[in-house]
mmCIF file of C-alpha atoms and ligand atoms in Angstrom:
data_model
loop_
_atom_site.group_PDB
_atom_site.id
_atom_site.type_symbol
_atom_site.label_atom_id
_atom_site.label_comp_id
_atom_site.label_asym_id
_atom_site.label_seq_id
_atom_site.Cartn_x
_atom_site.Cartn_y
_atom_site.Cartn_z
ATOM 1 C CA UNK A 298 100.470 129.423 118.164
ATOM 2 C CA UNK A 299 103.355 128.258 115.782
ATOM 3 C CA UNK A 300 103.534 124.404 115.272
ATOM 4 C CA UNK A 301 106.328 122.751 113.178
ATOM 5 C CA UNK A 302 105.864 121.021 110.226
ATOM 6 C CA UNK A 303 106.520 117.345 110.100
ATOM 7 C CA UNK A 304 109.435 115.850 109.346
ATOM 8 C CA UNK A 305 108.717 112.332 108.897
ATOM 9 C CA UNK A 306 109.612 111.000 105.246
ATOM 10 C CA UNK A 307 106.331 110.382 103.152
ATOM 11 C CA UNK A 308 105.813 107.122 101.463
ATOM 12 C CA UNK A 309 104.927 106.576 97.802
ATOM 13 C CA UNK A 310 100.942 106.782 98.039
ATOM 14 C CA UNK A 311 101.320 109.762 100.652
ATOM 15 C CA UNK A 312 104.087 111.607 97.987
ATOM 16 C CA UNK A 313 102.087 110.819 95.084
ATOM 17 C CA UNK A 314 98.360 112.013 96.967
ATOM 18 C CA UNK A 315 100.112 115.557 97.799
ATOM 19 C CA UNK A 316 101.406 116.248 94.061
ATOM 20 C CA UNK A 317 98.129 115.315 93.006
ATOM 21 C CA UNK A 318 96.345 118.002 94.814
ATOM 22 C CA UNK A 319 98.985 120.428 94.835
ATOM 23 C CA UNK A 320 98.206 119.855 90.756
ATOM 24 C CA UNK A 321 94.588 119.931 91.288
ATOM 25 C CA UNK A 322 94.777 123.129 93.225
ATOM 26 C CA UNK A 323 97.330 124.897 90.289
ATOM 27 C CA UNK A 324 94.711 124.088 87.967
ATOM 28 C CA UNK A 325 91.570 125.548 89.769
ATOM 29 C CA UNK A 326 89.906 121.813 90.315
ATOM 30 C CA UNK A 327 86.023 121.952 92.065
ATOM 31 C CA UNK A 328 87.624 120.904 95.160
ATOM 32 C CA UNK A 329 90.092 123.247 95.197
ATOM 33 C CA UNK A 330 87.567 126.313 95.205
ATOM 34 C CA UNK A 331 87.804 128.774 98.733
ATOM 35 C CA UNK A 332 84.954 129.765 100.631
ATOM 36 C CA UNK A 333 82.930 132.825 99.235
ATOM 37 C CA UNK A 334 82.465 136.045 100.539
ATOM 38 C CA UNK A 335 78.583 135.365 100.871
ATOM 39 C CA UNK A 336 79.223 131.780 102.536
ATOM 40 C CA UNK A 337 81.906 133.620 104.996
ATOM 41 C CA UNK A 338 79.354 135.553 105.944
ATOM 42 C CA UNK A 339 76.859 132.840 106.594
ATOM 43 C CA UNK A 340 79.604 130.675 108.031
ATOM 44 C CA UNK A 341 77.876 128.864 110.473
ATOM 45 C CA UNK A 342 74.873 128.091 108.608
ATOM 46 C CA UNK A 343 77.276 126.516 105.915
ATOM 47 C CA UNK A 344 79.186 124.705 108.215
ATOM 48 C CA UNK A 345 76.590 122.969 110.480
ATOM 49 C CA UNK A 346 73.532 122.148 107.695
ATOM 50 C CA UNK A 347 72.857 119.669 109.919
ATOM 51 C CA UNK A 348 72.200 121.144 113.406
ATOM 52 C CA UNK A 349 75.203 118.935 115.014
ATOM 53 C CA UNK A 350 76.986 121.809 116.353
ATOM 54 C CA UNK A 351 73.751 123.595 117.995
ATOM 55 C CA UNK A 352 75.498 126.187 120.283
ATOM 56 C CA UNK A 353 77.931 127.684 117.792
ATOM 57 C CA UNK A 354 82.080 127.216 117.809
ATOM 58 C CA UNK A 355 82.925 130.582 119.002
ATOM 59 C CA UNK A 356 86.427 130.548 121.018
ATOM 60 C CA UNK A 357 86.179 126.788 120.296
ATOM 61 C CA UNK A 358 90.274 125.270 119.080
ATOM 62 C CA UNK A 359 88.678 123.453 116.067
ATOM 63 C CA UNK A 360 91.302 121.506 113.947
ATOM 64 C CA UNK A 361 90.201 121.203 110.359
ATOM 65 C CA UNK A 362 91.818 117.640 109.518
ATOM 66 C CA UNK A 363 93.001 117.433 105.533
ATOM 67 C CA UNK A 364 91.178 120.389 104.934
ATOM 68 C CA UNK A 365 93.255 122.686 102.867
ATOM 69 C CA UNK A 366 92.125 124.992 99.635
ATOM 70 C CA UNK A 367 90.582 127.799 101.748
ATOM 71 C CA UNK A 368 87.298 127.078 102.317
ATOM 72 C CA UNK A 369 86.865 125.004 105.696
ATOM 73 C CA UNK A 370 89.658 127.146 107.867
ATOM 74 C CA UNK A 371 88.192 130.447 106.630
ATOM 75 C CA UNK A 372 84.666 129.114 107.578
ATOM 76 C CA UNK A 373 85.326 128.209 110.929
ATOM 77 C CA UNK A 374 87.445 131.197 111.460
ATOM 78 C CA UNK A 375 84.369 133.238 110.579
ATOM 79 C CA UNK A 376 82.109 131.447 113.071
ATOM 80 C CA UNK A 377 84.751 132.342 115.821
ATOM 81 C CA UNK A 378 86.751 129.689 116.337
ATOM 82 C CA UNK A 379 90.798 129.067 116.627
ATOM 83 C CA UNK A 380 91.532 127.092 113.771
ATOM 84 C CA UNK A 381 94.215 124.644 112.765
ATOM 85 C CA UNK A 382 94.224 123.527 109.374
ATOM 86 C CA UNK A 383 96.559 120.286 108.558
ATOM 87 C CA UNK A 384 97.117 119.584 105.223
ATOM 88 C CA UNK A 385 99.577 117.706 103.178
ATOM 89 C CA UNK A 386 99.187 119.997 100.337
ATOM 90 C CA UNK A 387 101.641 123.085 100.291
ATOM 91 C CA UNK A 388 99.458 124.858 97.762
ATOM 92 C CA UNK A 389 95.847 123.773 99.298
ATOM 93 C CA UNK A 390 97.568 125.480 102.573
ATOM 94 C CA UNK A 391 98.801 128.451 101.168
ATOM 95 C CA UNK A 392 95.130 129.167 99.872
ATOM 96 C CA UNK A 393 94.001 129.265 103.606
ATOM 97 C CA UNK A 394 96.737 131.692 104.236
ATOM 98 C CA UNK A 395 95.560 134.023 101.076
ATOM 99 C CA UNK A 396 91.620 133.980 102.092
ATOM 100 C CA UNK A 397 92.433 134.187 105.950
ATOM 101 C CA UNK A 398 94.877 137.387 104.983
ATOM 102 C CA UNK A 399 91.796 138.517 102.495
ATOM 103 C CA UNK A 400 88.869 138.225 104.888
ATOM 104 C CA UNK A 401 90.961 139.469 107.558
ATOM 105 C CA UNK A 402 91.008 136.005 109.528
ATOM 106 C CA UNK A 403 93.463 134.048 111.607
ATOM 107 C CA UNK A 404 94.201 130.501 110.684
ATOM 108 C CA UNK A 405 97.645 127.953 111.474
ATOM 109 C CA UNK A 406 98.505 126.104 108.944
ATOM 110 C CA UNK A 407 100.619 122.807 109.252
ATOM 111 C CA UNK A 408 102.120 121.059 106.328
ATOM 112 C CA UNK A 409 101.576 117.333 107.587
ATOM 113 C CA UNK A 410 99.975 113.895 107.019
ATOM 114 C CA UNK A 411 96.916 113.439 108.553
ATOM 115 C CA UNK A 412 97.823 110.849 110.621
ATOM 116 C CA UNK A 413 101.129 112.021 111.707
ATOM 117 C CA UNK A 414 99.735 114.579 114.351
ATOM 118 C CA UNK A 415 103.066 114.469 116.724
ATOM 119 C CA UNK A 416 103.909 118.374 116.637
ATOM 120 C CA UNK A 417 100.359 118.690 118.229
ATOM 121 C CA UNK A 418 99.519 118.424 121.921
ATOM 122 C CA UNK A 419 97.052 116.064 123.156
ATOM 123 C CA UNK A 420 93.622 117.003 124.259
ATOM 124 C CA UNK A 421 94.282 120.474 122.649
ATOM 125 C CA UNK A 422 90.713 120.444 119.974
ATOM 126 C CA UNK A 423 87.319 120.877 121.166
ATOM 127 C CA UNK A 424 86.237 119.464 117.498
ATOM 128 C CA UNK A 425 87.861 118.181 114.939
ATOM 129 C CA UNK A 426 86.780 118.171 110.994
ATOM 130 C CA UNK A 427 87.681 116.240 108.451
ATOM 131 C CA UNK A 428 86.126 116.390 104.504
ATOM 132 C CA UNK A 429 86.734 113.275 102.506
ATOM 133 C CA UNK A 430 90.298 112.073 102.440
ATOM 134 C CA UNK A 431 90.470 109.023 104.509
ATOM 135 C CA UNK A 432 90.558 107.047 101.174
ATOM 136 C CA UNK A 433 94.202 108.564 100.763
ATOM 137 C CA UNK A 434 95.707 106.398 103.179
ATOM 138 C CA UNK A 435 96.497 103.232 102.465
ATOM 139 C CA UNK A 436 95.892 102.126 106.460
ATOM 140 C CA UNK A 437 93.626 103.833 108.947
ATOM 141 C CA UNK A 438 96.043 102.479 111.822
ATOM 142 C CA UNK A 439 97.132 105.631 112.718
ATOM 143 C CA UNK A 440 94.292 107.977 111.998
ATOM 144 C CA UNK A 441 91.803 107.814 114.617
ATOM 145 C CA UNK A 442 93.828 107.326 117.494
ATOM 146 C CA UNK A 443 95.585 110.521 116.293
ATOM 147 C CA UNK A 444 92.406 111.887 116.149
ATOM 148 C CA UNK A 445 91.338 111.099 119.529
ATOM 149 C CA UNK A 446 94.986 112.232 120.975
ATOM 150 C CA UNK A 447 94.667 115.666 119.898
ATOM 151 C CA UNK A 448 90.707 115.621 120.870
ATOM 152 C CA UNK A 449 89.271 117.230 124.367
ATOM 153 C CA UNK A 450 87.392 114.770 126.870
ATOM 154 C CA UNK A 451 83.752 115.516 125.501
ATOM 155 C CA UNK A 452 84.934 116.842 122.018
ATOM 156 C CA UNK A 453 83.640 115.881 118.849
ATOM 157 C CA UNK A 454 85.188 114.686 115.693
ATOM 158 C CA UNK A 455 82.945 115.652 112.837
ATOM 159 C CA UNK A 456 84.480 113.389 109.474
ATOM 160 C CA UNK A 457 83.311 112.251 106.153
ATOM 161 C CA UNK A 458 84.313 109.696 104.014
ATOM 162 C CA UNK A 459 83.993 107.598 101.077
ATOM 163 C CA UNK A 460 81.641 104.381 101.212
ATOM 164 C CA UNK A 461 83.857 101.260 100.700
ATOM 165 C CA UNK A 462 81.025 100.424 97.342
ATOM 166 C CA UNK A 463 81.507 103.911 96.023
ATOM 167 C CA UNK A 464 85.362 103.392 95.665
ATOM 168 C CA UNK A 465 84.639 99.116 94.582
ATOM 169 C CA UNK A 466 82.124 100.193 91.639
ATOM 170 C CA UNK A 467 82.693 101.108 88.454
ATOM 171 C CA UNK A 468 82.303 104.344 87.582
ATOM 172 C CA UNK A 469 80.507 104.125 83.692
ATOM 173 C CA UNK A 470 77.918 102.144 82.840
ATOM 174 C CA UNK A 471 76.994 100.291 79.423
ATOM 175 C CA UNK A 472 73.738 98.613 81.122
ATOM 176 C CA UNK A 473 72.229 100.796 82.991
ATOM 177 C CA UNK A 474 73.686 99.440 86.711
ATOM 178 C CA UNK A 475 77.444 99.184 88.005
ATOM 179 C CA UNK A 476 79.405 96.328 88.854
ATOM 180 C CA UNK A 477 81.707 95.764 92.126
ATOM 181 C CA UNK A 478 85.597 95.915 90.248
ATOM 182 C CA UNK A 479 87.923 95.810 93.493
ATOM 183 C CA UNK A 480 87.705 93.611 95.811
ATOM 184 C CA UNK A 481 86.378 94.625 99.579
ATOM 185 C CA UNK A 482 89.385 93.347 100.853
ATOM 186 C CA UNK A 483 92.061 94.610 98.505
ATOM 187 C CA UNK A 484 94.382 97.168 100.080
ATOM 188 C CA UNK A 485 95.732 98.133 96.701
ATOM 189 C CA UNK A 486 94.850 101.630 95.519
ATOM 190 C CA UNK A 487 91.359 101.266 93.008
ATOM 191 C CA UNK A 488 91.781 101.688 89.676
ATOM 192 C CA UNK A 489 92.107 105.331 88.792
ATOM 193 C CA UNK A 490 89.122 107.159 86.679
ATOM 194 C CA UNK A 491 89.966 106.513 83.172
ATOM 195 C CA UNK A 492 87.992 110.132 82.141
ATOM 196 C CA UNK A 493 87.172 112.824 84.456
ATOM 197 C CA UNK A 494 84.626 111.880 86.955
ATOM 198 C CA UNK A 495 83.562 113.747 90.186
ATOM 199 C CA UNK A 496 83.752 110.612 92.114
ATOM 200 C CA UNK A 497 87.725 110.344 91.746
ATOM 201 C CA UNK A 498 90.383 112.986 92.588
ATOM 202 C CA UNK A 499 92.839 113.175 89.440
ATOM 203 C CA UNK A 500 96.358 111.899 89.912
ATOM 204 C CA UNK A 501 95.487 110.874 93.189
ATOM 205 C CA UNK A 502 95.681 106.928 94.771
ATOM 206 C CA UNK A 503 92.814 105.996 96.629
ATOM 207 C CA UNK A 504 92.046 103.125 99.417
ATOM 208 C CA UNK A 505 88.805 101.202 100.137
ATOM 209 C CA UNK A 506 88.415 100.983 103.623
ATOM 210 C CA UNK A 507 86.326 98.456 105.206
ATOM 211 C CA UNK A 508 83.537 98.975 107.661
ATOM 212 C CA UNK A 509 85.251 97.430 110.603
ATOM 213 C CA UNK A 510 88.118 99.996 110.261
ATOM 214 C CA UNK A 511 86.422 103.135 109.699
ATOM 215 C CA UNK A 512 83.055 102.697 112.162
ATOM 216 C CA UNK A 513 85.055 100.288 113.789
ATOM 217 C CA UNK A 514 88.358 102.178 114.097
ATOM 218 C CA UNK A 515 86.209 105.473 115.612
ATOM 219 C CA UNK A 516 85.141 103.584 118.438
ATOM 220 C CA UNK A 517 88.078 101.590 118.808
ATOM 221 C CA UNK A 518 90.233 104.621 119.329
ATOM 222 C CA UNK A 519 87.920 105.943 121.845
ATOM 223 C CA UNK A 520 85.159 107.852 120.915
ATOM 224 C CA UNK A 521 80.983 107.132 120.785
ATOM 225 C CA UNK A 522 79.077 107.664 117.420
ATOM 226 C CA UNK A 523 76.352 109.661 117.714
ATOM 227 C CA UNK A 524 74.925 110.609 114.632
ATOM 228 C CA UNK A 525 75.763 109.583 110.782
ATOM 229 C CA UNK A 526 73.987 111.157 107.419
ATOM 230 C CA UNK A 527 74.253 109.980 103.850
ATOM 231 C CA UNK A 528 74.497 113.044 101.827
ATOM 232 C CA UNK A 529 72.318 112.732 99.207
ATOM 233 C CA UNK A 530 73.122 113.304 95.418
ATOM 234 C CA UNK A 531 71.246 110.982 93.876
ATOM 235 C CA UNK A 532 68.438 111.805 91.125
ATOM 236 C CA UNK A 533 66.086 109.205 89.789
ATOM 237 C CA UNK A 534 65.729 110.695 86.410
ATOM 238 C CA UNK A 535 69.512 111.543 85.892
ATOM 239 C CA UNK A 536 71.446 110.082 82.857
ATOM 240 C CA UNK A 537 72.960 106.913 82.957
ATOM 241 C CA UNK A 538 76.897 107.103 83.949
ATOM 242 C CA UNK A 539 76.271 111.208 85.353
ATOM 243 C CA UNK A 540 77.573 112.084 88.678
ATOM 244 C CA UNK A 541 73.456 111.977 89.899
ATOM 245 C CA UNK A 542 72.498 108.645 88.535
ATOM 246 C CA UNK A 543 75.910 106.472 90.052
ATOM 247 C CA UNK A 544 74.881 108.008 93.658
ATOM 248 C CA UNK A 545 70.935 107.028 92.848
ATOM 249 C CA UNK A 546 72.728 103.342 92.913
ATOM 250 C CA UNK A 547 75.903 103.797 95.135
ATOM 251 C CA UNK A 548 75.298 106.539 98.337
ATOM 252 C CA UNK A 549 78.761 107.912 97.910
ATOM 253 C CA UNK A 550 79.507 109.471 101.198
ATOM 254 C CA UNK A 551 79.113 108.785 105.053
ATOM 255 C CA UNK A 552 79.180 111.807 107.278
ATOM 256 C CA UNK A 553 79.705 110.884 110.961
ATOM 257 C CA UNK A 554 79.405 112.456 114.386
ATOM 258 C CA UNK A 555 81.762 111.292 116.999
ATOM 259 C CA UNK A 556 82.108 112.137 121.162
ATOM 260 C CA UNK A 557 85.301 111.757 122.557
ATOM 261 C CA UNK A 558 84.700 109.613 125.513
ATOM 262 C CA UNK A 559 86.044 111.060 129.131
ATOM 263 C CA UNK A 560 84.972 113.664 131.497
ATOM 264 C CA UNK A 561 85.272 117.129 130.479
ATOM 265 C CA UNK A 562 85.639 118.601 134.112
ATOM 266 C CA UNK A 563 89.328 119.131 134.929
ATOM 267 C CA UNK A 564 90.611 117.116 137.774
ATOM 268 C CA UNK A 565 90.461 119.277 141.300
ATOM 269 C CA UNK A 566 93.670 118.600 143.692
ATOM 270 C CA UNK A 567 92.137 117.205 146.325
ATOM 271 C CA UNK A 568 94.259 117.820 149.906
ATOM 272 C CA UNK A 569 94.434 115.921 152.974
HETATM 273 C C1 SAM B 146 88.487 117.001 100.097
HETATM 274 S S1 SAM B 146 90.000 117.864 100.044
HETATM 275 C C2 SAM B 146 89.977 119.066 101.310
HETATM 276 C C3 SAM B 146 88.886 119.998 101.372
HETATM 277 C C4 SAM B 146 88.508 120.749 100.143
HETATM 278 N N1 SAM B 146 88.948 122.118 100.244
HETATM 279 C C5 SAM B 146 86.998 120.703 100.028
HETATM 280 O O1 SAM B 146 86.376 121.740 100.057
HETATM 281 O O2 SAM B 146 86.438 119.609 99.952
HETATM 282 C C6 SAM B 146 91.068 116.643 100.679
HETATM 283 C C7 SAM B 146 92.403 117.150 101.166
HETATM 284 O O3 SAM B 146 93.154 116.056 101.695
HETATM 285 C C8 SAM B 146 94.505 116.386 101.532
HETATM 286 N N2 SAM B 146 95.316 115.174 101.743
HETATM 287 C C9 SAM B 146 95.491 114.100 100.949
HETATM 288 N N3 SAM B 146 96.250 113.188 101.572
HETATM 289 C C10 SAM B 146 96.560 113.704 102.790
HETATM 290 C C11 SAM B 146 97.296 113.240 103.907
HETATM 291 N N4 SAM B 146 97.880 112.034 103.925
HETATM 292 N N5 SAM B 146 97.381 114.022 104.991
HETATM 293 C C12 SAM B 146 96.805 115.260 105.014
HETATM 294 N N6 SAM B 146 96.094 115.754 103.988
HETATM 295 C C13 SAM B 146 95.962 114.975 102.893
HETATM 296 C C14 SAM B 146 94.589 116.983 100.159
HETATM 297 O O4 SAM B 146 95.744 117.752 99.983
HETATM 298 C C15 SAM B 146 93.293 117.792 100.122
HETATM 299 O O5 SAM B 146 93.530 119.131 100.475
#
């Protein structure tokens, strides 16, 4: 199926966020990297490390949110599902295009904000993914109850995100520890890494995002939690400032497992 791109004019942040990554992707960055040949093959194991998808996604519609660069389209693709990849990235989409063609796979691409979902019909995804890119908008209004538009009765919306402290701290240390430097409660983008740091996206303008709107805004727009996992990074003996020893203090991530509320039986006609 063939959707059309959006057409809505981007704002600044949303401009600036997809030259960023379309640079990141030109120049190879970590995040940018496709899905191997050996992880295609073990798709479903690399997808679901955490038993929340117990039955497998084959002939499951599974829209992979933000989720350009070739890695999670291809992967759900290989476990057997109809995938939709949104992106606002040109390049990070034209990756899922080159590994689908490669591994002989069938994705859709759309070239669109996350939260500007209107070329998509609702109810239409038994699950929906998302990696980490909430922290790109600048206002969750619109981002869950796209979400839970495009999502079945019953489906599940599988996201991750970026703790509010992990975007507030500091990224270096002098003393050993790491000290709050935006506010909770300012909706100006943080401060941008002043050296490369695997906590911060280069080029790119990140949000905090409060509690209340991201738990908060799930539910809100209509679906349960039922599950959420820390990834863990953190080592104890790591050096002070590394990538290991700021998520020892700061868990950087929040991965969360959401039902759509609603009954997944379709309505009979009843007759008089
Ligand atoms: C974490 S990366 C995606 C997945 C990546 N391939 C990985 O393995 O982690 C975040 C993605 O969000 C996309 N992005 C940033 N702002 C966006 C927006 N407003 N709407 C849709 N995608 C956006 C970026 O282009 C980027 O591809």
């Amino acid at each position: 199926m063939e959707f059309e791109p959006t057409h809505q004019p981007l704002d600044d942040s949303r401009r600036n966020n997809q030259q960023a990554w379309d640079r990141m992707a030109r120049a190879g960055h970590k995040l940018t990297a496709p899905a191997t040949k050996s992880e295609l093959a073990n798709s479903l194991k690399v997808i679901d490390g955490l038993g929340w998808l117990p039955g497998g996604i084959r002939s499951w519609k599974v829209l992979c949110l933000a989720a350009g660069g070739g890695r999670h389209g291809p992967l759900y693709a290989s476990a057997g599902a109809e995938v939709t990849v949104v992106d606002l990235s040109p390049v990070m989409l034209e990756r899922d295009r080159q590994v689908a063609a490669e591994h002989g796979l069938q994705v859709n691409t759309i070239q669109t904000s996350m939260d500007q979902l209107d070329m998509l019909p609702s109810a239409m995804f038994d699950l929906v993914v998302q990696p980490v890119s909430s922290c790109y908008l600048p206002t969750l209004d619109a981002l869950f109850p796209e979400v839970a538009r495009v999502t079945k009765p019953q489906g599940i919306y599988i996201s991750q995100h970026k703790q509010p402290a992990n975007l507030q701290a500091s990224l270096d240390t002098y003393t050993g520890h790491y000290a709050i430097e935006h506010a909770y409660y300012d909706r100006r983008p943080v401060p941008p890494a002043v050296t490369p740091n695997l906590l911060r996206e280069p080029g790119t303008q990140e949000f905090v995002h409060s509690w209340n709107d991201l738990l908060g805004g799930i539910c809100r727009s209509g679906f349960v939690i039922e599950d959420v996992s820390e990834p863990s990074y953190g080592k104890s003996d790591a050096l002070p400032g590394s990538f290991g020893h700021r998520c020892y203090f700061i868990a950087p991530y929040l991965r969360i497992k959401a039902r759509r509320l609603g009954s997944a039986t379709t309505p009979r006609l009843i007759t008089f």
